[in-house]
Coordinates of C-alpha atoms in Angstrom, one line a residue:
X1 CA 106.1 127.0 151.1
X2 CA 104.4 123.7 151.8
X3 CA 101.5 124.5 149.5
X4 CA 103.9 125.5 146.8
X5 CA 105.8 122.3 147.2
X6 CA 102.6 120.3 147.0
X7 CA 101.6 122.2 143.8
X8 CA 105.0 121.4 142.3
X9 CA 104.7 117.8 143.1
X10 CA 101.2 117.6 141.7
X11 CA 102.3 119.3 138.5
X12 CA 105.3 116.9 138.2
X13 CA 103.0 113.9 138.6
X14 CA 100.5 115.2 136.1
X15 CA 103.3 115.9 133.6
X16 CA 104.7 112.3 134.0
X17 CA 101.2 110.8 133.5
X18 CA 100.7 112.9 130.4
X19 CA 104.1 111.8 129.1
X20 CA 103.4 108.2 129.8
X21 CA 100.0 108.4 128.0
X22 CA 101.6 110.0 125.0
X23 CA 104.3 107.3 124.8
X24 CA 101.7 104.6 125.4
X25 CA 99.5 106.0 122.6
X26 CA 102.5 106.1 120.3
X27 CA 103.4 102.5 121.0
X28 CA 100.0 100.9 120.9
X29 CA 97.9 103.4 119.1
X30 CA 97.8 101.1 116.1
X31 CA 95.9 98.6 118.2
X32 CA 92.8 100.9 118.4
X33 CA 89.9 99.9 116.3
X34 CA 89.0 102.7 113.8
X35 CA 86.6 101.2 111.3
X36 CA 83.8 98.6 111.3
X37 CA 85.5 96.7 108.4
X38 CA 89.0 95.3 108.3
X39 CA 91.5 93.5 106.3
X40 CA 92.8 90.4 108.1
X41 CA 95.7 88.0 107.8
X42 CA 97.4 85.3 109.8
X43 CA 101.0 85.0 111.0
X44 CA 102.2 81.8 112.6
X45 CA 105.9 82.6 112.7
X46 CA 108.5 85.1 111.7
X47 CA 109.1 83.4 108.4
X48 CA 106.1 85.1 106.8
X49 CA 106.7 88.4 108.5
X50 CA 108.0 90.1 105.3
X51 CA 105.0 88.8 103.4
X52 CA 102.6 90.5 105.9
X53 CA 104.6 93.7 105.7
X54 CA 104.4 93.8 101.9
X55 CA 100.7 92.9 102.0
X56 CA 100.0 95.8 104.3
X57 CA 102.0 98.2 102.2
X58 CA 100.2 97.1 99.1
X59 CA 96.8 97.7 100.8
X60 CA 97.8 101.2 101.8
X61 CA 99.2 102.0 98.4
X62 CA 95.7 101.5 96.9
X63 CA 94.3 104.3 99.2
X64 CA 92.3 102.1 101.6
X65 CA 92.0 103.4 105.1
X66 CA 90.3 100.3 106.5
X67 CA 91.8 98.6 109.6
X68 CA 94.5 96.0 109.0
X69 CA 94.4 93.2 111.6
X70 CA 97.0 90.5 111.9
X71 CA 96.2 87.5 114.1
X72 CA 99.5 86.2 115.5
X73 CA 100.3 83.0 117.5
X74 CA 102.8 82.3 120.2
X75 CA 105.4 81.5 117.5
X76 CA 105.8 85.1 116.5
X77 CA 108.6 87.1 118.2
X78 CA 108.1 90.3 120.1
X79 CA 110.3 92.1 117.6
X80 CA 107.9 91.0 114.7
X81 CA 104.9 92.3 116.6
X82 CA 106.6 95.6 117.3
X83 CA 107.5 96.0 113.6
X84 CA 104.0 95.2 112.5
X85 CA 102.5 97.7 114.9
X86 CA 104.9 100.3 113.5
X87 CA 103.7 99.4 110.0
X88 CA 100.1 100.2 111.0
X89 CA 98.8 96.7 111.7
X90 CA 96.5 95.9 114.7
X91 CA 98.1 92.9 116.3
X92 CA 95.8 90.4 118.0
X93 CA 97.1 87.4 119.9
X94 CA 95.3 84.1 119.3
X95 CA 95.8 80.5 120.2
X96 CA 96.2 77.8 117.5
X97 CA 93.4 75.4 116.7
X98 CA 94.7 71.9 116.4
X99 CA 94.1 70.1 113.1
X100 CA 91.7 67.1 113.8
X101 CA 92.8 65.3 110.7
X102 CA 95.3 62.6 111.2
X103 CA 96.2 62.3 107.6
X104 CA 97.6 65.7 106.6
X105 CA 100.9 67.5 105.6
X106 CA 103.0 68.5 108.6
X107 CA 102.8 72.1 107.6
X108 CA 99.0 71.9 108.0
X109 CA 99.1 71.4 111.8
X110 CA 97.6 74.8 112.7
X111 CA 95.8 75.9 109.6
X112 CA 92.4 75.4 111.1
X113 CA 93.2 78.6 113.1
X114 CA 92.1 80.5 110.0
X115 CA 88.5 79.7 111.0
X116 CA 88.8 82.2 113.8
X117 CA 88.2 85.0 111.4
X118 CA 84.5 83.9 111.5
X119 CA 84.5 84.9 115.2
X120 CA 85.9 88.5 114.8
X121 CA 82.6 89.9 115.8
X122 CA 84.1 93.3 116.6
X123 CA 83.8 94.0 112.9
X124 CA 80.8 93.9 110.6
X125 CA 82.8 92.4 107.8
X126 CA 86.4 91.3 107.2
X127 CA 88.3 90.6 104.1
X128 CA 90.9 87.8 104.7
X129 CA 94.1 87.7 102.7
X130 CA 96.9 85.1 102.9
X131 CA 100.3 86.5 103.7
X132 CA 101.5 85.4 100.2
X133 CA 99.1 87.7 98.4
X134 CA 99.5 91.3 97.2
X135 CA 96.9 93.9 96.4
X136 CA 97.5 95.7 93.2
X137 CA 94.3 97.8 93.0
X138 CA 91.8 99.0 95.5
X139 CA 89.5 96.2 96.7
X140 CA 87.3 98.0 99.2
X141 CA 84.3 97.0 97.1
X142 CA 84.7 93.5 98.5
X143 CA 83.0 94.8 101.7
X144 CA 79.8 94.9 99.6
X145 CA 79.9 91.2 99.1
X146 CA 77.6 88.7 100.8
X147 CA 78.0 86.9 104.1
X148 CA 80.7 84.5 102.6
X149 CA 82.6 85.1 99.4
X150 CA 85.6 83.3 97.9
X151 CA 87.1 82.4 94.6
X152 CA 86.3 79.2 92.8
X153 CA 89.4 77.6 91.2
X154 CA 89.6 75.5 88.1
X155 CA 89.0 72.4 90.2
X156 CA 85.5 73.7 91.1
X157 CA 86.6 74.1 94.7
X158 CA 86.9 77.4 96.6
X159 CA 90.3 78.7 97.6
X160 CA 90.6 80.1 101.1
X161 CA 93.5 82.4 100.3
X162 CA 91.1 85.4 99.7
X163 CA 87.7 85.4 101.5
X164 CA 85.1 87.9 102.6
X165 CA 83.4 86.9 105.9
X166 CA 80.6 88.4 107.9
X167 CA 81.7 87.3 111.4
X168 CA 79.1 85.6 113.6
X169 CA 79.6 83.8 116.9
X170 CA 76.7 81.4 116.0
X171 CA 78.4 80.5 112.7
X172 CA 81.7 80.0 114.4
X173 CA 80.3 77.8 117.1
X174 CA 78.5 75.7 114.5
X175 CA 81.8 75.2 112.7
X176 CA 83.6 74.2 115.9
X177 CA 80.9 71.6 116.6
X178 CA 81.3 70.0 113.1
X179 CA 85.1 70.3 112.8
X180 CA 85.8 66.7 113.8
X181 CA 83.0 65.2 111.7
X182 CA 83.3 67.2 108.5
X183 CA 85.7 65.8 105.9
X184 CA 88.6 67.8 104.4
X185 CA 90.0 66.7 101.1
X186 CA 93.2 68.7 101.7
X187 CA 93.6 67.8 105.4
X188 CA 93.4 71.5 106.2
X189 CA 91.0 74.5 106.5
X190 CA 90.3 74.8 102.7
X191 CA 89.0 71.2 102.5
X192 CA 86.8 71.8 105.5
X193 CA 85.3 75.0 104.1
X194 CA 84.6 73.2 100.8
X195 CA 82.6 70.6 102.7
X196 CA 80.9 73.1 105.0
X197 CA 79.8 75.3 102.1
X198 CA 78.9 72.4 99.9
X199 CA 76.7 74.5 97.7
X200 CA 79.3 77.1 97.0
X201 CA 79.9 76.1 93.3
X202 CA 76.3 77.1 92.6
X203 CA 76.5 80.5 94.1
X204 CA 76.2 83.7 92.0
X205 CA 79.2 85.7 91.0
X206 CA 79.7 88.9 92.9
X207 CA 79.1 92.0 90.9
X208 CA 80.8 95.0 92.4
X209 CA 79.5 97.5 89.9
X210 CA 75.9 97.4 90.9
X211 CA 74.4 100.7 92.0
X212 CA 74.1 101.5 95.7
X213 CA 70.3 101.3 95.4
X214 CA 70.4 97.8 94.1
X215 CA 72.9 96.8 96.9
X216 CA 70.6 98.2 99.6
X217 CA 67.4 96.8 98.1
X218 CA 68.5 93.2 97.5
X219 CA 68.7 90.6 100.3
X220 CA 72.2 89.8 101.5
X221 CA 73.3 86.6 99.8
X222 CA 74.6 83.8 101.9
X223 CA 77.4 83.0 99.5
X224 CA 78.9 84.7 96.4
X225 CA 81.7 83.7 94.1
X226 CA 84.6 86.1 93.5
X227 CA 86.0 86.8 90.1
X228 CA 89.6 85.6 89.4
X229 CA 90.5 89.2 89.4
X230 CA 90.4 89.0 93.2
X231 CA 92.6 85.9 93.4
X232 CA 94.9 85.6 90.4
X233 CA 96.8 82.4 90.8
X234 CA 100.5 82.6 89.9
X235 CA 100.5 78.8 89.4
X236 CA 98.1 79.2 86.5
X237 CA 100.2 82.1 85.1
X238 CA 103.2 79.8 85.2
X239 CA 101.5 77.3 82.9
X240 CA 100.4 79.8 80.2
X241 CA 102.9 82.6 80.8
X242 CA 99.9 85.0 81.0
X243 CA 97.0 85.8 83.2
X244 CA 93.7 84.2 82.6
X245 CA 92.0 87.6 82.9
X246 CA 92.8 91.2 81.8
X247 CA 96.1 92.1 83.5
X248 CA 95.1 95.7 83.7
X249 CA 92.1 94.8 85.8
X250 CA 93.9 92.6 88.3
X251 CA 93.1 93.2 92.0
X252 CA 94.9 90.6 94.0
X253 CA 97.8 88.3 93.0
X254 CA 98.2 85.1 95.0
X255 CA 101.6 83.4 94.9
X256 CA 100.5 79.8 95.2
X257 CA 103.8 78.0 94.5
X258 CA 103.9 75.7 97.4
X259 CA 107.2 76.1 99.3
X260 CA 108.4 78.8 96.8
X261 CA 107.4 82.3 98.1
X262 CA 108.0 85.7 96.6
X263 CA 110.3 86.7 99.5
X264 CA 112.7 83.9 98.4
X265 CA 115.4 85.8 96.4
X266 CA 115.7 83.1 93.7
X267 CA 111.9 83.2 92.7
X268 CA 112.4 86.7 91.3
X269 CA 114.7 85.1 88.6
X270 CA 112.2 82.5 87.7
X271 CA 108.7 84.2 87.6
X272 CA 107.9 87.6 86.2
X273 CA 104.9 88.3 88.6
X274 CA 107.3 88.3 91.5
X275 CA 108.7 91.6 90.2
X276 CA 105.4 93.2 91.3
X277 CA 105.9 92.0 94.8
X278 CA 109.5 93.1 94.9
X279 CA 108.6 96.6 93.7
X280 CA 106.2 97.0 96.7
X281 CA 108.9 95.5 99.0
X282 CA 111.3 98.2 98.0
X283 CA 108.8 100.9 99.1
X284 CA 108.6 99.6 102.7
X285 CA 109.3 102.4 105.2
X286 CA 112.0 102.1 107.9
X287 CA 109.4 101.6 110.6
X288 CA 112.1 100.3 112.9
X289 CA 115.9 100.9 112.5
X290 CA 117.3 98.8 109.6
X291 CA 113.9 97.7 108.2
X292 CA 113.6 100.0 105.2
X293 CA 113.1 98.2 101.9
X294 CA 112.1 95.0 103.7
X295 CA 115.6 94.5 105.1
X296 CA 116.2 92.5 108.2
X297 CA 118.3 94.3 110.8
X298 CA 119.5 90.9 112.1
X299 CA 120.7 89.8 108.7
X300 CA 122.5 93.0 107.7
X301 CA 125.7 92.2 109.5
X302 CA 125.6 88.6 108.2
X303 CA 125.2 89.8 104.6
X304 CA 128.2 92.1 104.8
X305 CA 130.3 89.4 106.4
X306 CA 129.3 86.9 103.6
X307 CA 130.3 89.5 101.0
X308 CA 133.7 90.4 102.5
X309 CA 134.9 87.0 103.7
X310 CA 135.7 85.5 100.2
X311 CA 137.3 88.8 99.1
X312 CA 139.5 88.8 102.2
X313 CA 140.5 85.2 101.5
X314 CA 141.4 86.1 97.9
X315 CA 143.5 89.1 99.0
X316 CA 145.3 86.9 101.5
X317 CA 146.1 84.3 98.9
X318 CA 147.4 87.0 96.5
X319 CA 149.5 88.4 99.3
X320 CA 150.9 85.0 100.2
X321 CA 151.7 84.2 96.6
X322 CA 153.4 87.6 96.1
X323 CA 155.6 87.2 99.2
X324 CA 156.5 83.6 98.3
X325 CA 157.2 84.4 94.7
X326 CA 158.6 88.0 95.0
X327 CA 161.7 87.2 92.9
X328 CA 159.6 85.9 90.1
X329 CA 157.3 88.9 90.1
X330 CA 160.3 91.2 90.1
X331 CA 161.6 89.5 87.0
X332 CA 158.2 89.7 85.4
X333 CA 157.9 93.4 86.1
X334 CA 161.4 94.1 84.7
X335 CA 160.6 92.3 81.4
X336 CA 158.8 94.1 78.8
X337 CA 155.2 93.4 77.6
X338 CA 156.6 92.4 74.2
X339 CA 158.8 89.8 75.8
X340 CA 155.8 88.3 77.7
X341 CA 153.7 88.2 74.6
X342 CA 156.5 86.7 72.6
X343 CA 157.1 84.0 75.2
X344 CA 153.4 83.1 75.3
X345 CA 153.3 82.9 71.5
X346 CA 156.3 80.6 71.3
X347 CA 154.9 78.5 74.1
X348 CA 151.5 78.0 72.5
X349 CA 153.1 77.4 69.1
X350 CA 155.5 74.8 70.5
X351 CA 153.5 72.9 73.0
X352 CA 150.1 74.6 73.3
X353 CA 148.6 75.9 76.5
X354 CA 146.8 72.6 77.2
X355 CA 149.8 70.3 76.7
X356 CA 150.3 67.8 79.5
X357 CA 154.1 68.3 79.8
X358 CA 156.5 71.1 79.2
X359 CA 159.8 69.2 78.5
X360 CA 161.7 70.2 75.4
X361 CA 162.3 67.6 72.7
X362 CA 166.0 68.3 72.8
X363 CA 166.5 66.5 76.1
X364 CA 168.4 63.3 76.5
X365 CA 167.2 59.8 76.2
X366 CA 166.9 59.5 79.9
X367 CA 164.4 62.3 79.9
X368 CA 162.4 60.7 77.2
X369 CA 162.4 57.5 79.3
X370 CA 161.2 59.4 82.3
X371 CA 158.4 61.1 80.4
X372 CA 157.3 57.8 78.9
X373 CA 157.3 56.3 82.3
X374 CA 155.2 59.3 83.5
X375 CA 152.7 58.8 80.7
X376 CA 152.5 55.1 81.5
X377 CA 152.2 55.7 85.3
X378 CA 149.3 58.1 85.0
X379 CA 146.3 55.8 85.9
X380 CA 143.8 55.3 83.2
X381 CA 140.9 55.9 85.6
X382 CA 142.2 59.2 86.8
X383 CA 140.3 61.2 84.2
X384 CA 137.0 59.5 85.0
X385 CA 137.4 59.9 88.7
X386 CA 138.3 63.5 88.3
X387 CA 135.1 64.2 86.3
X388 CA 132.9 62.5 89.0
X389 CA 134.7 64.5 91.7
X390 CA 134.2 67.7 89.8
X391 CA 130.5 67.3 89.5
X392 CA 130.1 66.1 93.1
X393 CA 132.0 69.2 94.2
X394 CA 129.8 71.4 92.0
X395 CA 126.6 70.0 93.5
X396 CA 128.0 70.3 97.1
X397 CA 129.1 73.9 96.4
X398 CA 125.6 74.9 95.1
X399 CA 123.9 73.2 98.1
X400 CA 126.2 74.8 100.7
X401 CA 125.8 78.2 99.0
X402 CA 122.0 77.9 99.2
X403 CA 122.2 77.1 102.9
X404 CA 124.6 80.0 103.6
X405 CA 122.8 82.8 101.7
X406 CA 119.8 84.2 103.6
X407 CA 116.5 83.5 101.8
X408 CA 114.9 86.9 102.2
X409 CA 117.6 89.1 100.9
X410 CA 117.1 91.2 97.7
X411 CA 117.3 89.3 94.4
X412 CA 120.5 90.9 93.2
X413 CA 122.1 90.5 96.7
X414 CA 121.2 86.8 96.8
X415 CA 122.4 86.2 93.2
X416 CA 125.8 87.8 93.9
X417 CA 126.3 86.0 97.2
X418 CA 125.3 82.7 95.5
X419 CA 127.9 83.1 92.8
X420 CA 130.5 84.3 95.2
X421 CA 130.2 81.4 97.7
X422 CA 129.6 78.8 95.0
X423 CA 132.9 79.7 93.3
X424 CA 134.7 80.0 96.7
X425 CA 133.6 76.6 97.9
X426 CA 134.3 75.0 94.5
X427 CA 137.7 76.6 94.4
X428 CA 138.6 75.2 97.9
X429 CA 137.2 71.7 97.4
X430 CA 138.3 71.0 93.8
X431 CA 141.6 72.9 94.3
X432 CA 142.3 70.7 97.3
X433 CA 141.6 67.6 95.2
X434 CA 143.9 68.8 92.4
X435 CA 146.6 69.4 95.0
X436 CA 146.2 65.8 96.3
X437 CA 146.6 64.6 92.7
X438 CA 149.8 66.6 92.4
X439 CA 151.2 65.1 95.6
X440 CA 150.3 61.7 94.3
X441 CA 152.2 62.4 91.1
X442 CA 155.2 63.4 93.1
X443 CA 155.2 60.2 95.1
X444 CA 154.9 58.1 92.0
X445 CA 157.6 60.1 90.3
X446 CA 160.0 59.7 93.2
X447 CA 159.5 55.9 93.0
X448 CA 160.2 55.8 89.3
X449 CA 163.2 58.2 89.6
X450 CA 164.8 56.0 92.2
X451 CA 164.8 53.0 89.8
X452 CA 166.5 55.0 87.0
X453 CA 169.9 56.5 86.8
X454 CA 170.2 60.1 87.8
X455 CA 169.8 62.6 84.9
X456 CA 172.8 64.6 83.9
X457 CA 173.4 68.2 84.7
X458 CA 172.2 69.2 81.3
X459 CA 168.8 67.7 82.1
X460 CA 168.6 69.5 85.5
X461 CA 169.5 72.9 84.0
X462 CA 167.0 72.4 81.2
X463 CA 164.4 71.3 83.6
X464 CA 165.0 74.4 85.9
X465 CA 164.8 76.6 82.8
X466 CA 161.5 75.1 81.8
X467 CA 160.1 75.6 85.3
X468 CA 161.1 79.3 85.2
X469 CA 159.4 80.0 81.8
X470 CA 156.3 78.0 82.8
X471 CA 155.9 79.5 86.2
X472 CA 152.2 80.4 85.8
X473 CA 150.1 77.7 84.4
X474 CA 148.0 79.2 81.7
X475 CA 145.7 76.2 81.5
X476 CA 144.6 76.5 85.1
X477 CA 143.5 80.1 84.4
X478 CA 142.0 79.1 81.1
X479 CA 139.8 76.4 82.6
X480 CA 139.0 78.3 85.8
X481 CA 137.9 81.4 84.0
X482 CA 136.1 79.4 81.4
X483 CA 134.0 77.5 84.0
X484 CA 133.3 80.7 85.9
X485 CA 132.1 82.6 82.8
X486 CA 129.9 79.6 81.6
X487 CA 128.5 79.3 85.2
X488 CA 127.4 83.0 85.0
X489 CA 126.2 82.8 81.4
X490 CA 124.0 79.6 81.8
X491 CA 121.4 81.0 84.2
X492 CA 121.6 84.5 82.5
X493 CA 120.5 83.3 79.0
X494 CA 116.8 83.9 79.6
X495 CA 117.4 87.4 80.7
X496 CA 119.7 88.1 77.7
X497 CA 117.1 86.8 75.3
X498 CA 114.2 88.5 77.2
X499 CA 112.3 85.3 77.8
X500 CA 109.7 85.4 80.6
X501 CA 108.0 82.0 80.3
X502 CA 109.1 79.7 83.1
X503 CA 109.5 76.5 81.1
X504 CA 111.4 78.3 78.3
X505 CA 113.6 79.9 81.0
X506 CA 114.3 76.5 82.5
X507 CA 114.9 75.0 79.1
X508 CA 117.5 77.6 78.2
X509 CA 119.1 77.1 81.6
X510 CA 119.3 73.4 80.9
X511 CA 121.0 74.1 77.6
X512 CA 123.5 76.3 79.3
X513 CA 124.0 73.7 82.0
X514 CA 124.8 71.0 79.4
X515 CA 127.4 73.3 77.8
X516 CA 128.9 74.0 81.2
X517 CA 128.9 70.3 82.1
X518 CA 130.7 69.4 78.9
X519 CA 133.4 72.0 79.5
X520 CA 133.7 70.9 83.2
X521 CA 134.2 67.3 82.0
X522 CA 137.0 68.3 79.6
X523 CA 138.6 70.7 82.1
X524 CA 138.5 68.4 85.2
X525 CA 140.1 65.6 83.3
X526 CA 142.9 67.7 81.8
X527 CA 143.6 69.5 85.1
X528 CA 143.9 66.3 87.0
X529 CA 146.3 64.7 84.5
X530 CA 148.3 67.8 84.2
X531 CA 148.7 68.0 88.0
X532 CA 149.6 64.3 88.2
X533 CA 152.3 64.7 85.5
X534 CA 153.6 67.9 87.0
X535 CA 154.1 66.2 90.3
X536 CA 155.6 63.2 88.6
X537 CA 158.0 65.5 86.7
X538 CA 159.1 67.4 89.8
X539 CA 159.6 64.3 92.0
X540 CA 161.2 65.1 95.2
X541 CA 162.3 68.6 94.2
X542 CA 160.4 71.5 95.8
X543 CA 157.9 73.3 93.6
X544 CA 159.2 76.2 91.5
X545 CA 159.3 79.4 93.6
X546 CA 157.7 81.3 90.7
X547 CA 154.5 79.3 90.6
X548 CA 151.2 81.0 90.8
X549 CA 149.2 80.1 93.8
X550 CA 146.4 78.8 91.5
X551 CA 148.7 76.4 89.7

């Protein structure tokens, strides 16, 4: 019995060891080196995580089976590392190299860390790609390049966004010894490499189509220049609205737009090449729960909350308005559609939907006196102040909406959230301003009314009748819907006309913005004066119970 127990215990222990090994292999198997050549990128923080994921997917889409290595610093979260391993990246921890240049942009503090790719001696050759690049065709032929290869930009200086490096400890140590004495025109790694490889502009162009015999027989060049096909600059595309090379032969697209990156949802609406990046993003697998299509599991709840909150607020306002004005809505439902159309026709014919007052001309002289007082009491500067407030509120609404909407959501999601929250914030802020103007008008009206004789009963009945038939302010809806439609149409003009050039797109948006600004100027002035006169007209009386909550 004892021997059987020992055997069972040994079998259980062996089974547990095998199970742990299998789990360990599944978790960190992607760390194992498989080839002597690798694609490499850098990740300093989680902000560029989506870019690295899309880059890896684009490499695998071209059929390459080379290792993919990402060098990560301490600023990268454990979740990001796990996600990259699940995507097939080999994650290697590194320490940042401090930038020795005192005069430099703040974002260049750790860019010298890129030089550590020259010390990746576990590989015979590595192809470095920035996290804001994407591979559109197989580039395994770059591993045939010389000891150092890069693309020469229009400024006759190499760009360090795409490089081919033959790692060497001797070379890396030499760089480290000269890092403090070698000038950098950018204050970063790119300027240092241009100074270190001072003869690079005179290097020969890499020819990937040479026969294998010629590659094996020739001496390995110290430096070779890469064609623009391997580092197509979106910044140059933006200027000419076309690539400087054959688009069908492109290999690598580099999104060199400064702070604007392809994972920012709004760039997809400005630049056509971002569509290529977004197409690859949509193909991302769900390596971890909630990460399919480049989604962020942490932002999914936030996005749903941002979508639903304005709708819930709108439903609440509608419910509140309905319960408060239930009698009016009952009367409205009992009346026929023809009656409503006839009433609207006579109202427009008599006063127009944009008239400042709704008092009939058949009222008494005291009513005329009161109205004249209202017109005189409306401050002359009210319209100008209202226009300024309207534009300030519009700018504040746009700014707050940009801060609220997550940057890395899908383009359509970001656009819808942007519109939704811009309209919501504008409605709250400018609506509050209009309500203050209305209250101001009531205060002024009360003071004027106290100095006049009380109107007769005919006036009161006429006034109550006018309030009932004008319970829903048509002008408020007219201006509100007009501004909303123009705000949607202004940025949509380039898409409607099929224009892809950035500057033409911006030009059309400016034209649409001017039209919107003109309408907002007219609308804000009229709404403010209408609200003031409406409050002036009602004086100390309570607002009509049949008023719309938007009026």
